[in-house]
Coordinates of C-alpha atoms in Angstrom, one line a residue:
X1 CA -0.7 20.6 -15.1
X2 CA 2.6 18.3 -15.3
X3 CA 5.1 19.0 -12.7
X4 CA 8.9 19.6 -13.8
X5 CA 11.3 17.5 -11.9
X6 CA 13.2 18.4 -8.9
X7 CA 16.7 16.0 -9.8
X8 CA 17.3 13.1 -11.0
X9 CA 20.5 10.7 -10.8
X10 CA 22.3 9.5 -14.2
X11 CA 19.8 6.0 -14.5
X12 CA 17.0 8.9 -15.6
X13 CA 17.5 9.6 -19.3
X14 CA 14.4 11.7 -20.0
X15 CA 12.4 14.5 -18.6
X16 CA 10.0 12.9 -15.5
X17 CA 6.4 13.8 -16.4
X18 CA 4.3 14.9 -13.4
X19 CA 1.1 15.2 -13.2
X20 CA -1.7 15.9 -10.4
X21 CA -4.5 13.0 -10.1
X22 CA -6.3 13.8 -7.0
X23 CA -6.7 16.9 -4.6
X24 CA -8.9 18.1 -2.7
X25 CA -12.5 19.4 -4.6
X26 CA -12.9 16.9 -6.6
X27 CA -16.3 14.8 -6.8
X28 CA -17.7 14.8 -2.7
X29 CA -14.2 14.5 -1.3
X30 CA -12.4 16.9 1.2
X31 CA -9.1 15.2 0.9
X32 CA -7.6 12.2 -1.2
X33 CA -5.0 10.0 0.5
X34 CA -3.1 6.6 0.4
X35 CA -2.0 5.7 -2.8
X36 CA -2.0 2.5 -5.1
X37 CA -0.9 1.6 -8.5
X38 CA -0.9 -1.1 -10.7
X39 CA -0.6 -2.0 -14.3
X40 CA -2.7 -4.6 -15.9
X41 CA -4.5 -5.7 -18.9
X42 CA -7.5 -3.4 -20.1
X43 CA -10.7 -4.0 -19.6
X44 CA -12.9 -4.3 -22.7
X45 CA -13.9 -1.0 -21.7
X46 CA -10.7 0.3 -21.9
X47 CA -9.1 -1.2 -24.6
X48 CA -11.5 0.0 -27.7
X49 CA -9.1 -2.4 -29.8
X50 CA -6.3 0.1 -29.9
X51 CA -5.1 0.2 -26.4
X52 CA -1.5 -0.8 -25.4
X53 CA -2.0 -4.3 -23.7
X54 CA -1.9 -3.0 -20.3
X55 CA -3.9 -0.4 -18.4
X56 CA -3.0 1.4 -15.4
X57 CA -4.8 2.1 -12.5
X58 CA -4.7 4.5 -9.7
X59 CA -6.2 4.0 -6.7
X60 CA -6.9 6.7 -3.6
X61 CA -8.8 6.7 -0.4
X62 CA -11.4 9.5 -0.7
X63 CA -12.2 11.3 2.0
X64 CA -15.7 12.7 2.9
X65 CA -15.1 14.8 5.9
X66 CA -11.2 15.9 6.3
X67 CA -8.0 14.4 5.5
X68 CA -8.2 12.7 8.7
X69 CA -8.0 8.5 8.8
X70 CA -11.3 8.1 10.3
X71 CA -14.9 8.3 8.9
X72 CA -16.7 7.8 5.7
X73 CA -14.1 6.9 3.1
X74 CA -14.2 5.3 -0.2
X75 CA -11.7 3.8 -2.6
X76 CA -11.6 5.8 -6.0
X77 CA -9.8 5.2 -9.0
X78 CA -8.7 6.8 -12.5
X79 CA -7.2 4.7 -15.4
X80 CA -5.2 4.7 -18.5
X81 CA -5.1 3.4 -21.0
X82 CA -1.9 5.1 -22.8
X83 CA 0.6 4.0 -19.9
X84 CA 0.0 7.2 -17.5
X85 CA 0.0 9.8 -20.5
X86 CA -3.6 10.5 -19.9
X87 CA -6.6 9.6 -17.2
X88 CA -9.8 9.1 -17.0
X89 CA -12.1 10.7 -14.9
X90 CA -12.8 9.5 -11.1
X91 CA -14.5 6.5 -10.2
X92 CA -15.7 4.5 -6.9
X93 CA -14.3 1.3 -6.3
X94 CA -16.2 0.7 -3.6
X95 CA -18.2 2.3 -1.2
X96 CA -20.2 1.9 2.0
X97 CA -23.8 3.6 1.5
X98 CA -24.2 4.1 5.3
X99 CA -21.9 7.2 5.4
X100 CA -20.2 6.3 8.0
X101 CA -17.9 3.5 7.2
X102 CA -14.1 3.5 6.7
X103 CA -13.0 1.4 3.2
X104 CA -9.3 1.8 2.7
X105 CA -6.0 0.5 2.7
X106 CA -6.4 -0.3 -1.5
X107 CA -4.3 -3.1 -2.3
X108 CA -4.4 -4.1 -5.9
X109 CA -3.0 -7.2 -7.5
X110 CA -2.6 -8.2 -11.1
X111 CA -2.9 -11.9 -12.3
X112 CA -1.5 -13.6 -15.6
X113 CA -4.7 -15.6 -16.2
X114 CA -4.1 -16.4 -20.5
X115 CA -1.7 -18.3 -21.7
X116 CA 1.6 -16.3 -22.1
X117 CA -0.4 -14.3 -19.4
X118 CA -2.1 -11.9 -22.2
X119 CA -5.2 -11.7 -20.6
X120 CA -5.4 -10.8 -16.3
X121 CA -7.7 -9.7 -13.9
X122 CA -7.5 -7.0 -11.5
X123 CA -8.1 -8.1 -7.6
X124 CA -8.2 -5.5 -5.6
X125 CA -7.9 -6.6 -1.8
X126 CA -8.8 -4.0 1.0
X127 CA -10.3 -3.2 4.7
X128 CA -13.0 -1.8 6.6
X129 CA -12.4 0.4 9.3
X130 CA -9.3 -1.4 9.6
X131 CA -10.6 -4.0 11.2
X132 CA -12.4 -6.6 8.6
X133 CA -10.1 -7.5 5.5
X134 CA -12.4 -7.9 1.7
X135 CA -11.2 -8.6 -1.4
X136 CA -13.4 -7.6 -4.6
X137 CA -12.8 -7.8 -8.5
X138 CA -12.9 -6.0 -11.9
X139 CA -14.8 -7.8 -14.4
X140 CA -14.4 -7.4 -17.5
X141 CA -16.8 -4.6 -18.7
X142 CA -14.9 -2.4 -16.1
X143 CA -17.7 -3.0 -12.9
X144 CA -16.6 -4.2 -9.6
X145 CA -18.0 -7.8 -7.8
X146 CA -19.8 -7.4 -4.6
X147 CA -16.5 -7.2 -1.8
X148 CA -15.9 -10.5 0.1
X149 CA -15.4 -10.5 3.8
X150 CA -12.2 -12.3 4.7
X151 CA -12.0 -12.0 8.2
X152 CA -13.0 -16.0 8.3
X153 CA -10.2 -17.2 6.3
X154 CA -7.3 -14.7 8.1
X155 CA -7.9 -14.0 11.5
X156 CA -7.6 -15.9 14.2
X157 CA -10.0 -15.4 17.2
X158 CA -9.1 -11.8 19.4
X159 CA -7.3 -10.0 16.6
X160 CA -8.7 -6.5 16.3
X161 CA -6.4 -4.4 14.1
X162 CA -6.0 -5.7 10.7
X163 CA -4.5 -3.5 7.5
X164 CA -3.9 -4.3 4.2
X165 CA -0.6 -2.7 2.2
X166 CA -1.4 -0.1 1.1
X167 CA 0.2 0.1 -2.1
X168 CA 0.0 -2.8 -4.8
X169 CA 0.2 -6.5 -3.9
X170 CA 2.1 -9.1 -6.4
X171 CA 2.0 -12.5 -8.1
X172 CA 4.7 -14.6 -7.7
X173 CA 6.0 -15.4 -11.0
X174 CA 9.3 -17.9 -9.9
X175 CA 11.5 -19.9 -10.1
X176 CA 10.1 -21.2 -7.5
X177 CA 7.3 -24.1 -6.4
X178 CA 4.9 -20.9 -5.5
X179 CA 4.6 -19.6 -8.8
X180 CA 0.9 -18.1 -9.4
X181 CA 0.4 -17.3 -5.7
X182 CA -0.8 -14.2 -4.9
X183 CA 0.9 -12.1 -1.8
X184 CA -0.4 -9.2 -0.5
X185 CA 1.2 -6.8 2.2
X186 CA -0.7 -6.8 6.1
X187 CA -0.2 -5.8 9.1
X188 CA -2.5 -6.9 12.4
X189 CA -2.6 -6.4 16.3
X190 CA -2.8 -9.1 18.6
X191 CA -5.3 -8.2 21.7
X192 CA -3.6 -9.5 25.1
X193 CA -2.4 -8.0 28.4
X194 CA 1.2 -7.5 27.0
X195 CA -0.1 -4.6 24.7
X196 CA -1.1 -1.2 25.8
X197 CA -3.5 0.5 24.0
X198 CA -3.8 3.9 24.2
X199 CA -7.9 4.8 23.0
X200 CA -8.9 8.4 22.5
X201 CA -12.0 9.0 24.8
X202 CA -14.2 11.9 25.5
X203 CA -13.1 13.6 28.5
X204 CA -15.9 15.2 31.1
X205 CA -15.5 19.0 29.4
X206 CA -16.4 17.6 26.1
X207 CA -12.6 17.5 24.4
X208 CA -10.5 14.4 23.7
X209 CA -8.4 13.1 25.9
X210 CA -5.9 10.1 25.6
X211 CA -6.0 7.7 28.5
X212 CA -5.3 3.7 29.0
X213 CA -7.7 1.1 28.4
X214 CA -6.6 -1.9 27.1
X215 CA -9.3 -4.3 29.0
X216 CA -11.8 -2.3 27.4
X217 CA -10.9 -2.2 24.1
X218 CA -10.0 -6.0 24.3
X219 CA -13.1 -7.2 25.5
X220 CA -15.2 -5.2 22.9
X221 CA -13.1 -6.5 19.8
X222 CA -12.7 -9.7 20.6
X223 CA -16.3 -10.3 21.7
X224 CA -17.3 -8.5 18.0
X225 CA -14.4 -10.3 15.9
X226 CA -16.7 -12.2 14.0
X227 CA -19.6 -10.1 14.3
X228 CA -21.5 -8.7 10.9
X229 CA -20.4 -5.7 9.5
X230 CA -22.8 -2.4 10.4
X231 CA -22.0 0.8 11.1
X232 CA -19.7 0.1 13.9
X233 CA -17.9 -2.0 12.4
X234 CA -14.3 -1.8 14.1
X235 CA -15.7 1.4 16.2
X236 CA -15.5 0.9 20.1
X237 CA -18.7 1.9 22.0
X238 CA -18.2 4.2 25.0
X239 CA -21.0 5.8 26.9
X240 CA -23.7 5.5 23.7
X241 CA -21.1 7.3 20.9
X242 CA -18.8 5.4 18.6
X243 CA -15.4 6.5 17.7
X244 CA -13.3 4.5 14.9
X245 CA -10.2 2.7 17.1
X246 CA -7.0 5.1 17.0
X247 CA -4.7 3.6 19.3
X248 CA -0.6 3.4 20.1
X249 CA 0.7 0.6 18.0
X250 CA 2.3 -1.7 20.5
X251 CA 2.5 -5.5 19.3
X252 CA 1.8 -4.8 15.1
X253 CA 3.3 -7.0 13.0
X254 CA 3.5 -6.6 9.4
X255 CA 3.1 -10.0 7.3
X256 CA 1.4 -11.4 4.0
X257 CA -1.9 -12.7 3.0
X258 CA -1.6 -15.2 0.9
X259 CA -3.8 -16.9 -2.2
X260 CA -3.1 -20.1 -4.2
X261 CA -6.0 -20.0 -6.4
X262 CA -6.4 -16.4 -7.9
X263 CA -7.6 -14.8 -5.5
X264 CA -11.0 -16.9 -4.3
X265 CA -9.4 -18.4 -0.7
X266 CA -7.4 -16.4 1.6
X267 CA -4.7 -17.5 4.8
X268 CA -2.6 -15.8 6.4
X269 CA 1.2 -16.2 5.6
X270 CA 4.6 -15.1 7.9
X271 CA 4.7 -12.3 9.7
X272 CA 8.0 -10.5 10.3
X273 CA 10.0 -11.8 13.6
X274 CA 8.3 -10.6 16.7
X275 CA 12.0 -8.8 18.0
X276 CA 10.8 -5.9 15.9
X277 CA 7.2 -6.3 16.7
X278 CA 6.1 -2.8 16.1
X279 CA 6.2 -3.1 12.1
X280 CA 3.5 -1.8 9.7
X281 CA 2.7 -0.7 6.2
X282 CA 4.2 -3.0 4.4
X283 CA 5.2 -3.5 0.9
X284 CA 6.4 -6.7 -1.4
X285 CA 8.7 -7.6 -4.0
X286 CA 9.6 -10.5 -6.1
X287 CA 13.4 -10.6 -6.7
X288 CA 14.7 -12.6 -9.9
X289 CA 15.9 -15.8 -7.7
X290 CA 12.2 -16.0 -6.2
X291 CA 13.0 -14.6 -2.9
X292 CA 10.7 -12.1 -1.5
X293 CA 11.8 -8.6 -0.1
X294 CA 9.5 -6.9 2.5
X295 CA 9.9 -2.9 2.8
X296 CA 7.9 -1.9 5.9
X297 CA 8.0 0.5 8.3
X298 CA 8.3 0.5 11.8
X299 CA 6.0 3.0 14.3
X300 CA 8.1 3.8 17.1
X301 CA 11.8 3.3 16.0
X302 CA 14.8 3.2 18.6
X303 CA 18.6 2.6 18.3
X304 CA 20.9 3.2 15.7
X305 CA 19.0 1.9 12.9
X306 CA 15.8 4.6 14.5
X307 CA 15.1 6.5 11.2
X308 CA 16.3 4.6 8.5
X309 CA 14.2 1.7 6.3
X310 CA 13.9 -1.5 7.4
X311 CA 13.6 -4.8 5.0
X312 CA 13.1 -8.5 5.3
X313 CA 13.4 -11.6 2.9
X314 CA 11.0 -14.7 2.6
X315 CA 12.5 -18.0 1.0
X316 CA 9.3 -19.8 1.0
X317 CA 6.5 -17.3 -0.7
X318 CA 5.6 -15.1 2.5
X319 CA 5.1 -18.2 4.6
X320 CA 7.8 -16.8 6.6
X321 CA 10.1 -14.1 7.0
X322 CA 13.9 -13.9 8.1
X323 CA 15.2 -11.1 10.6
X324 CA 15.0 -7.6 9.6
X325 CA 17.8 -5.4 8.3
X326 CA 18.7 -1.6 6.7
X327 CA 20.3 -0.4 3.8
X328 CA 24.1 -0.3 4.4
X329 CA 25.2 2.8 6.0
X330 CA 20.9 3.4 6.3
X331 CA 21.3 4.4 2.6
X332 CA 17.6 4.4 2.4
X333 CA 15.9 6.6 5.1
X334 CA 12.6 6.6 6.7
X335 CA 11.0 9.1 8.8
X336 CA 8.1 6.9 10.0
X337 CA 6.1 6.8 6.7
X338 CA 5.0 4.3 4.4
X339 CA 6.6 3.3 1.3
X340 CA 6.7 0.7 -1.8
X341 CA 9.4 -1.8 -3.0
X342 CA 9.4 -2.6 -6.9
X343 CA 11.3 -5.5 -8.6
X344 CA 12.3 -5.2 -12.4
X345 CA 13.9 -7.6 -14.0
X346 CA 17.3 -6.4 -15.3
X347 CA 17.8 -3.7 -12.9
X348 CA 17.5 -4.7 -9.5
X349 CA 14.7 -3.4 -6.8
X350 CA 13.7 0.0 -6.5
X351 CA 12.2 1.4 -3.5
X352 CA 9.8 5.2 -3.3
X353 CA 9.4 7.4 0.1
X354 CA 10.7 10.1 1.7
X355 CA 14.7 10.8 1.5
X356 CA 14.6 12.1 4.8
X357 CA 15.1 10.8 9.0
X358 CA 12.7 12.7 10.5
X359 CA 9.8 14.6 8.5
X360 CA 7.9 13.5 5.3
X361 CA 9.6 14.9 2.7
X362 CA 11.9 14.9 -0.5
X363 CA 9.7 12.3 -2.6
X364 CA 12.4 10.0 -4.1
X365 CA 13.1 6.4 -6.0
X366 CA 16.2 4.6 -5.2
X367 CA 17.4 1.6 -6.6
X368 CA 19.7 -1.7 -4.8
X369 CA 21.5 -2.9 -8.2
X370 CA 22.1 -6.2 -6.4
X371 CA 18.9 -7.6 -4.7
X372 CA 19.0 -11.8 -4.6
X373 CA 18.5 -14.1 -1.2
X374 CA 21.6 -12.2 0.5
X375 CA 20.3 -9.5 0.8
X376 CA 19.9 -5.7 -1.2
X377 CA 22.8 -3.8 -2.0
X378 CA 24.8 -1.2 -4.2
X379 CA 21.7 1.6 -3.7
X380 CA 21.6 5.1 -5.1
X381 CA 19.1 7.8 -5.8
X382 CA 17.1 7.4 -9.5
X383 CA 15.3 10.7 -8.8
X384 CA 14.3 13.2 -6.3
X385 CA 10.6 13.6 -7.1
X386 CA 10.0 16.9 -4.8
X387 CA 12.3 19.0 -2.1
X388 CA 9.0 20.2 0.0
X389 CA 6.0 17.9 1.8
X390 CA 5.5 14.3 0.7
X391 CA 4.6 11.4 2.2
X392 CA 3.0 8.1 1.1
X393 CA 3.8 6.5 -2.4
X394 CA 3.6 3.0 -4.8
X395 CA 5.2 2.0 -7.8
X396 CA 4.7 0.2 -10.8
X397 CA 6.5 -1.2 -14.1
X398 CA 4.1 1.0 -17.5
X399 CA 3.2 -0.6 -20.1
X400 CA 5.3 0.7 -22.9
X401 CA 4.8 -0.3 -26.9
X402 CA 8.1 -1.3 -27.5
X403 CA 11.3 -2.5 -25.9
X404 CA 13.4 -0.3 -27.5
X405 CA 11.8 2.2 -25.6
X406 CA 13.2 0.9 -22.4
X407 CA 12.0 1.0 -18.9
X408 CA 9.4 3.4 -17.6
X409 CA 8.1 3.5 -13.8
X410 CA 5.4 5.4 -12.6
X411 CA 5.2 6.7 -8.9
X412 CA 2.0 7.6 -7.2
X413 CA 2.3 9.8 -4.4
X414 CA 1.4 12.6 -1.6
X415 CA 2.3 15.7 -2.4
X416 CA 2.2 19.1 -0.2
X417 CA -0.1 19.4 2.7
X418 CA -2.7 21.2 4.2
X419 CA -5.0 20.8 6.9
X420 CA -2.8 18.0 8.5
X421 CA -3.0 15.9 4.9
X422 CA -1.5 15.7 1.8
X423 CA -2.6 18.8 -1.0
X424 CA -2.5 15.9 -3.6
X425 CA -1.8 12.8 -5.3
X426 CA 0.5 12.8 -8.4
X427 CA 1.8 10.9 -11.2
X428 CA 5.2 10.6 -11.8
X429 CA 7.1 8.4 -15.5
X430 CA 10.5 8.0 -14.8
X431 CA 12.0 7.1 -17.9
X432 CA 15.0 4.4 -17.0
X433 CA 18.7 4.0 -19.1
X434 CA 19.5 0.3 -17.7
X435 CA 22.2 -0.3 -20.8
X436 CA 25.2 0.4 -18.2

């Protein structure tokens, strides 16, 4: 049933559409969480000849067991093929048949393969039990390749932790010498004896505990960082019973993985200067002068700057990444959530989370009018998507059938809660007036 929206700012000139794509029930899954969106051309599937030229797809984690981060998860998608007006029904993207594995953190990409980039392919880039980094494809009848390990190509001996996005990843379309490469949105954990790891252990009366044991921990991912995947995959072994790795973040550092050739080898690109060491969940932009801007979030904020969101730019396609900043006056807020960064030509960078400094709530888009190599500036609220619970979110440029039409952005995000998690994912269009 479409949602009514909550408020909007003067850039919205139509009614915002919402409408609930995943909750709880649905197929084998107890909760649905983590959202990703993309638009990009239809698969032959999809387009039945009278398609618009793009499709667009929403991805989800879907979750067996509980809304929780751990245990047997698998990436699920719906499409459509009518810019977000209507959906298919559910479908696995991939999936682990030992029922026991974590596949998440969905990080999609589009590439402009034809000439005049009329024809794409949809990469989808991901990780098991956050730990081992894959990257899989849609073909063109609408199936998915076998995943690909990545862990070879992007990370270096005694890194445990790795996490892709989530949200969607982007092609770099220039001016610049790195047009074509792909970029998408990591964060990783370096093992050593300047980071404590707290590891959730079973304590002698049979409940969980939280006690100290970075030696441990180190020992067992770095002697297993190129070992095979199996069911343990990322778990750490304690007294014969494995428990998927939930730890203090102390030393993460979101940063870009980086493609030059579609999407077929990986390496690892900059990672955001280590004086704010503790980022993660990171998103990526393209501004119009080829700079990059990096939305991310940071886990255990202090200082002035504590609850409000923190950005950086790259010069040089992800390879690196300058100092951190905030929105002047922390006009963007952040209360320790994830949340996505959007660049449209014309109208500057828009940016989808939680208008709020210390609980997950108040779903909105807010857009910098000027966004270049300086820096992003001039912001104000586009919408307010919801007053109540809301957390995670991405954003994408629809597909529209003509220009006149003007700009329309869909949002994906957590809606509600229950049970610790989110109630649901929904689908907002936001309509955009960009004549002023």
């Amino acid at each position: 049933m479409p949602l009514a929206l909550v408020a909007a700012a003067a850039l919205v000139s139509a009614a915002v559409v919402q409408q609930g794509l995943f909750s709880a029930g649905i197929g084998p899954y107890a909760a649905f969480r983590i959202p990703a969106l993309v638009a990009c051309p239809c698969t032959r599937d999809d387009a039945l000849k009278a398609a618009p030229p793009n499709c667009v797809f929403a991805f989800a984690e879907g979750r067996t067991l509980s809304s929780q981060d751990a245990g047997p998860i698998d990436i699920v998608l719906r499409r459509s093929s009518d810019g977000g007006r209507s959906w298919g029904e559910l479908e696995v993207a991939v999936s682990w048949s030992d029922g026991a594995t974590t596949c998440g953190n969905p990080s999609p990409v589009c590439l402009d393969t034809g000439e005049g980039g009329e024809r794409g392919e949809l990469v989808l880039v991901f990780t098991v039990n956050n730990t081992w980094p894959f990257v899989t494809r849609l073909s063109e009848d609408g199936a998915w390749a076998p995943a690909r390990n990545l862990s070879g190509e992007v990370k270096l001996p005694g890194w445990g932790w790795m996490a892709t996005g989530p949200g969607h990843g982007v092609q770099l379309r220039g001016p610049s010498p790195f047009a074509g490469r792909l970029v998408v949105p990591v964060d990783r954990k370096l093992l050593n004896a300047d980071i404590s790891i707290a590891l959730k252990v079973r304590a002698s009366e049979g409940q969980a505990d939280a006690r100290v044991r970075p030696s441990a921990y180190a020992r067992f991912v770095t002697s297993n960082a190129d070992a095979p995947h199996d069911v343990y995959a990322g778990s750490v072994l304690l007294d014969d019973w494995a428990l998927l790795p939930e730890f203090v973040i102390g030393g993460g550092r979101a940063a870009a993985l980086l493609s030059d050739d579609g999407g077929r080898r990986w390496r690892i690109g900059g990672a955001v200067p280590s004086h704010n060491s503790n980022s993660n969940e990171a998103s990526i932009a393209e501004l119009d002068d080829g700079t990059l801007a990096m939305s991310f979030r940071v886990q255990s904020p202090t200082g002035a700057a504590a609850h409000c969101r923190h950005f950086a730019l790259s010069a040089d396609g992800g390879e690196t990444w300058g100092a951190p900043f905030t929105a002047e006056d922390c006009a963007v807020l952040d209360p320790v959530c994830q949340g996505a960064i959007l660049h449209v030509r014309g109208l500057g960078v828009l940016t989808s989370g939680p208008d709020s400094s210390r609980t997950r709530e108040a779903m909105s888009v807010q857009r910098a009018a000027h966004a270049d190599a300086t820096g992003l500036r001039g912001w104000q609220l586009v919408a307010r998507l919801s007053h109540g619970p809301a957390a995670y979110s991405d954003l994408a440029l629809l597909p529209l059938p003509s220009v006149a039409q003007g700009i329309a952005i869909g949002v994906l995000y957590e809606l509600g809660s229950f049970g610790g998690g989110p109630a649901s994912i929904v689908f907002a269009s936001l309509q955009i007036d960009h004549s002023e």
